[in-house]
Amino acid sequence: MHAEFDLIARIRARAATREDVVLGIGDDAALLQAPAGRQLVVATDTLNLGVHFGDDAGAADIGWKALAVNLSDLAAMGAEPAWCTLSLSLPAQDRASLPGFVDGFLDGFLELAAQHGVALVGGDTTRGPLSVCVTAMGFVEPGWALRRDAAQVDDDIWVTGTLGDAAAALALAGVAPYSDHPVNRIGGDPSSDAARLFERLHRPTPRVAAGRSLRGLARAGIDVSDGLLADLGHICAASGVAAQIDADALPVSVALAAACAGDSRRTLQLSGGDDYELCFTAPARQRATIEHALSRAQTPAVVIGQVQALHAHGAPAVRVRLADGSAWTPSRKGYQHFG
Ligand code: ADP
Ligand code: MG
């Protein structure tokens, strides 16, 4: 009996289904019934051992995060998630521990899938260095997707939740390139601020309800995975605009405030990665409506700045203003794989 088929059987036995899955795991391909009159939204993201998580990462956390980063992409489009596929590359060593790893992985993966009513409908299982590739699919009403290229001058710039928490956890853990970052050694018990920062790193919350609630209200949107400056920069580049944000308006968690302050904190909030919050732009007249919609989606969000006309040639698209009106210059841009 092939171990690969054992593993697929394990996955199949636990995967939930939905009415619109005509044929799920088990055939050459899945058969899915998309709703009439809606657009299909598809996102893929890969997590690799040594790049996106370390040897010490828990299997359930890897499973959760592999799906979370994909649902975050759907959320950033304003899409309603429905289905996903899972491509697993698993090392041949420690064969005995592979079922244990897959079971743990599924604990995290399927917990998040159940929260969002997402069905695992297929995938691939191969031998190789530990790597997890997920494709998530969902639906959006035609014309309502939150694209990167739709920001307009004078729009408010919003961000959900808080920024910099995951990057602070990486700094606490001594992971490059964050290891040289000054953070306070904050308590180690499970209710501590440090534990909250690690929770944010290992179990990011995809802002699905928030993304849905912004349809028809927000113009442009992106999820913050590589740092706010980098990701807001993508909106600016795609929309042909610039942005000004106020450093003091950046949302900060209690835990991050305990870990660091001043310029050190600002760097994590602006340039750290792995936040998986939504950054979006909207006309200022929508402010009250958006506040109401997001509170119904139980998602905190604040206005951090405004969209501006393109600055002079060569100037950075995203400017950060300090309380005294002076400009803040980042010491590091967002995380780049081939940078
Ligand atoms: P094939 O050789 O036809 O691609 P596989 O043996 O790769 O078939 O897969 C058999 C079935 O199991 C397919 O329906 C496939 O989608 C599903 N499958 C394989 N690996 C996974 C996985 N990691 N997660 C979910 N479904 C999987
Ligand atoms: Mg296959």
XYZ file of C-alpha atoms in Angstrom, residues 23-319:
297
model
C -17.564 15.810 -7.064
C -14.808 16.413 -4.509
C -11.648 14.506 -3.534
C -11.209 11.154 -5.288
C -11.548 11.640 -9.037
C -9.104 13.107 -11.558
C -10.489 16.575 -10.904
C -13.197 18.241 -8.847
C -16.578 19.249 -10.311
C -17.831 22.504 -8.834
C -21.073 24.362 -9.460
C -20.417 28.109 -9.475
C -23.458 30.305 -8.729
C -25.044 32.002 -11.739
C -24.174 35.644 -12.269
C -21.113 35.747 -10.040
C -17.438 35.926 -10.904
C -15.027 33.216 -9.767
C -12.132 34.606 -7.668
C -8.984 32.429 -7.439
C -5.881 32.911 -5.256
C -2.801 30.702 -4.708
C -0.089 30.989 -2.080
C 2.727 28.645 -1.088
C 4.411 28.222 2.296
C 7.908 26.697 2.273
C 9.900 25.280 5.178
C 12.829 27.587 5.919
C 11.243 30.550 4.128
C 7.758 30.963 5.590
C 8.070 28.826 8.712
C 10.870 27.206 10.712
C 11.636 23.668 11.872
C 9.942 24.395 15.181
C 6.574 25.411 13.651
C 3.626 23.334 14.842
C 1.797 21.255 12.219
C -1.601 22.749 13.142
C -0.245 26.299 12.893
C 1.197 25.549 9.428
C -2.185 24.179 8.345
C -4.070 27.194 9.678
C -1.705 29.709 8.118
C -1.556 27.979 4.713
C -5.297 28.492 4.348
C -5.418 31.850 6.161
C -3.051 33.592 3.747
C -5.212 32.457 0.824
C -8.498 33.462 2.459
C -6.857 36.811 3.164
C -6.296 37.257 -0.580
C -9.947 36.463 -1.271
C -10.984 38.868 1.517
C -8.890 41.592 -0.098
C -10.948 41.132 -3.268
C -14.253 41.328 -1.391
C -14.914 37.689 -2.285
C -16.922 35.053 -0.440
C -14.718 31.941 -0.063
C -16.144 28.579 -1.127
C -13.573 25.955 -2.125
C -9.883 25.187 -1.851
C -7.297 22.692 -3.030
C -4.202 21.568 -1.141
C -0.880 20.551 -2.653
C 1.417 18.939 -0.096
C 5.076 18.174 -0.617
C 6.272 15.976 2.237
C 9.798 14.728 3.001
C 10.426 10.996 2.697
C 12.351 10.830 5.983
C 10.437 10.099 9.156
C 7.770 8.212 7.253
C 6.285 7.041 10.515
C 5.660 10.622 11.579
C 4.007 11.722 8.319
C 0.477 10.639 9.305
C 0.947 12.496 12.589
C 2.071 15.583 10.744
C -0.841 15.413 8.290
C -3.332 14.919 11.141
C -1.938 17.932 12.998
C -1.859 19.966 9.816
C -5.514 19.144 9.127
C -6.475 20.176 12.685
C -5.472 23.767 11.923
C -6.409 23.787 8.237
C -9.895 22.316 8.689
C -10.652 24.411 11.795
C -10.257 27.572 9.728
C -12.010 26.020 6.701
C -15.026 25.199 8.896
C -15.132 28.765 10.256
C -15.602 30.042 6.714
C -17.628 27.192 5.238
C -14.837 26.333 2.793
C -14.716 22.823 1.284
C -11.397 21.093 0.492
C -12.125 19.643 -2.957
C -8.808 18.208 -4.158
C -5.068 18.564 -4.282
C -1.843 16.712 -4.784
C 0.457 14.772 -2.467
C 4.090 14.352 -3.457
C 7.466 13.637 -1.924
C 9.942 16.479 -1.529
C 11.042 19.251 0.825
C 8.182 20.308 3.141
C 6.028 22.745 1.189
C 2.325 23.568 1.223
C 0.520 25.165 -1.696
C -3.136 26.135 -1.323
C -5.508 27.475 -3.955
C -8.636 29.173 -2.631
C -11.696 29.944 -4.751
C -14.661 32.144 -4.058
C -17.264 34.394 -5.652
C -17.869 38.070 -6.102
C -20.657 40.072 -7.735
C -19.499 41.419 -11.143
C -17.943 44.871 -10.751
C -17.739 44.695 -6.960
C -14.255 43.273 -6.461
C -11.800 45.440 -4.480
C -9.025 45.847 -7.035
C -5.636 47.469 -6.562
C -6.104 49.839 -9.484
C -9.207 51.705 -8.308
C -7.886 54.236 -5.754
C -8.704 57.893 -6.454
C -7.141 61.144 -5.283
C -8.598 62.365 -1.943
C -9.788 58.868 -0.945
C -9.343 57.998 2.720
C -6.823 55.214 3.375
C -8.036 52.694 5.930
C -6.486 49.728 7.676
C -8.197 47.006 9.723
C -6.987 45.568 13.039
C -3.455 46.356 14.156
C -0.083 46.364 12.385
C 3.362 45.052 13.307
C 2.369 42.269 15.718
C 3.643 39.343 13.640
C 6.885 41.159 12.838
C 7.412 41.813 16.555
C 6.972 38.079 17.199
C 9.642 37.345 14.582
C 11.917 39.887 16.249
C 11.280 38.246 19.657
C 12.087 34.853 18.129
C 15.312 36.232 16.643
C 14.331 35.456 13.048
C 16.257 37.314 10.312
C 15.807 40.025 9.080
C 13.948 41.033 12.234
C 16.555 39.654 14.680
C 18.439 42.954 14.916
C 15.239 44.769 15.851
C 15.033 46.239 19.369
C 12.092 44.671 21.234
C 11.591 44.366 24.987
C 11.745 40.898 26.486
C 8.112 40.644 27.489
C 6.608 37.871 29.626
C 6.482 34.227 28.539
C 3.247 32.893 30.078
C 0.331 31.990 27.761
C -1.667 35.138 28.584
C 1.334 37.376 28.071
C 1.766 40.050 25.443
C 4.467 37.911 23.824
C 1.998 35.027 23.463
C -0.476 37.400 21.793
C 2.174 38.491 19.288
C 3.030 34.864 18.467
C -0.666 34.060 18.098
C -0.883 36.822 15.486
C 2.136 35.373 13.647
C 1.013 31.729 13.705
C -2.775 32.148 13.451
C -3.527 35.232 11.354
C -7.208 36.181 11.024
C -8.285 36.544 7.390
C -10.614 39.566 7.257
C -13.278 37.834 5.190
C -16.379 39.456 6.737
C -14.751 42.881 6.542
C -13.837 42.419 2.874
C -17.408 41.360 2.066
C -18.877 44.322 3.948
C -16.800 46.782 1.911
C -18.339 45.886 -1.454
C -19.808 48.986 -3.015
C -18.227 51.216 -0.328
C -14.464 50.905 -0.747
C -12.668 51.570 -4.025
C -9.268 49.829 -3.907
C -8.103 47.124 -1.513
C -5.156 44.849 -0.729
C -4.188 42.573 2.142
C -1.115 43.575 4.113
C 1.221 40.592 3.821
C 4.563 42.206 2.977
C 4.311 45.338 5.143
C 2.005 48.343 4.842
C 4.455 50.524 2.897
C 5.055 47.848 0.280
C 1.408 46.824 -0.069
C -0.037 50.343 -0.088
C 2.715 51.044 -2.617
C 1.142 48.362 -4.852
C -2.207 50.180 -4.720
C -0.464 53.465 -5.579
C 1.443 51.932 -8.503
C -1.638 50.197 -9.920
C -3.860 53.265 -9.472
C -1.320 55.880 -10.595
C -1.579 57.834 -7.339
C 0.470 58.639 -4.220
C -0.405 58.311 -0.544
C 0.225 60.214 2.649
C -0.187 58.476 5.978
C 0.086 59.761 9.550
C 2.489 57.743 11.695
C 0.427 58.450 14.811
C -2.745 57.091 13.203
C -1.270 53.588 12.674
C -3.234 51.106 14.800
C -1.171 49.456 17.534
C -2.071 46.501 19.748
C -1.607 46.540 23.522
C 0.925 43.736 23.097
C 3.012 45.611 20.519
C 2.924 48.751 22.656
C 4.422 46.668 25.480
C 7.110 45.267 23.202
C 8.435 48.455 21.649
C 7.830 52.152 21.149
C 8.831 55.104 18.999
C 10.755 54.545 15.834
C 11.312 50.861 16.545
C 7.555 50.229 16.734
C 6.879 52.392 13.691
C 9.291 50.343 11.594
C 7.457 47.118 12.477
C 4.050 48.685 11.756
C 5.119 50.115 8.409
C 7.610 47.571 7.088
C 6.936 44.345 8.991
C 5.173 41.527 7.194
C 2.553 38.872 7.948
C -0.146 41.219 9.297
C -2.933 39.935 6.986
C -5.000 43.023 7.677
C -6.873 44.822 4.896
C -5.724 48.182 3.582
C -8.332 49.917 1.427
C -9.285 53.292 0.068
C -12.732 54.885 0.017
C -14.292 58.287 -0.633
C -14.340 60.395 2.545
C -18.145 60.736 2.339
C -18.409 56.975 3.009
C -16.707 57.232 6.396
C -19.757 56.767 8.610
C -21.219 54.012 6.394
C -17.924 52.128 6.419
C -17.599 52.438 10.195
C -21.079 50.974 10.525
C -20.443 48.161 8.026
C -17.171 47.176 9.678
C -18.611 47.225 13.162
C -21.309 44.847 11.921
C -18.464 42.699 10.585
C -16.886 42.970 14.058
C -13.681 44.307 12.553
C -11.938 47.368 13.960
C -10.547 49.778 11.362
C -9.169 53.324 11.269
C -8.346 55.986 8.695
C -4.562 56.369 8.477
C -4.169 58.882 5.652
C -5.247 60.093 2.239
C -4.653 59.316 -1.419
C -2.861 62.138 -3.223
C -1.938 63.020 -6.781
C 1.417 61.556 -7.860
C 4.338 63.340 -6.176
C 7.300 64.792 -8.069
C 9.227 62.254 -10.134
C 11.528 60.133 -7.970
C 9.691 60.831 -4.698
C 8.376 57.751 -2.828
C 4.706 57.058 -3.599
C 3.870 56.518 0.069
C 4.849 59.328 2.448
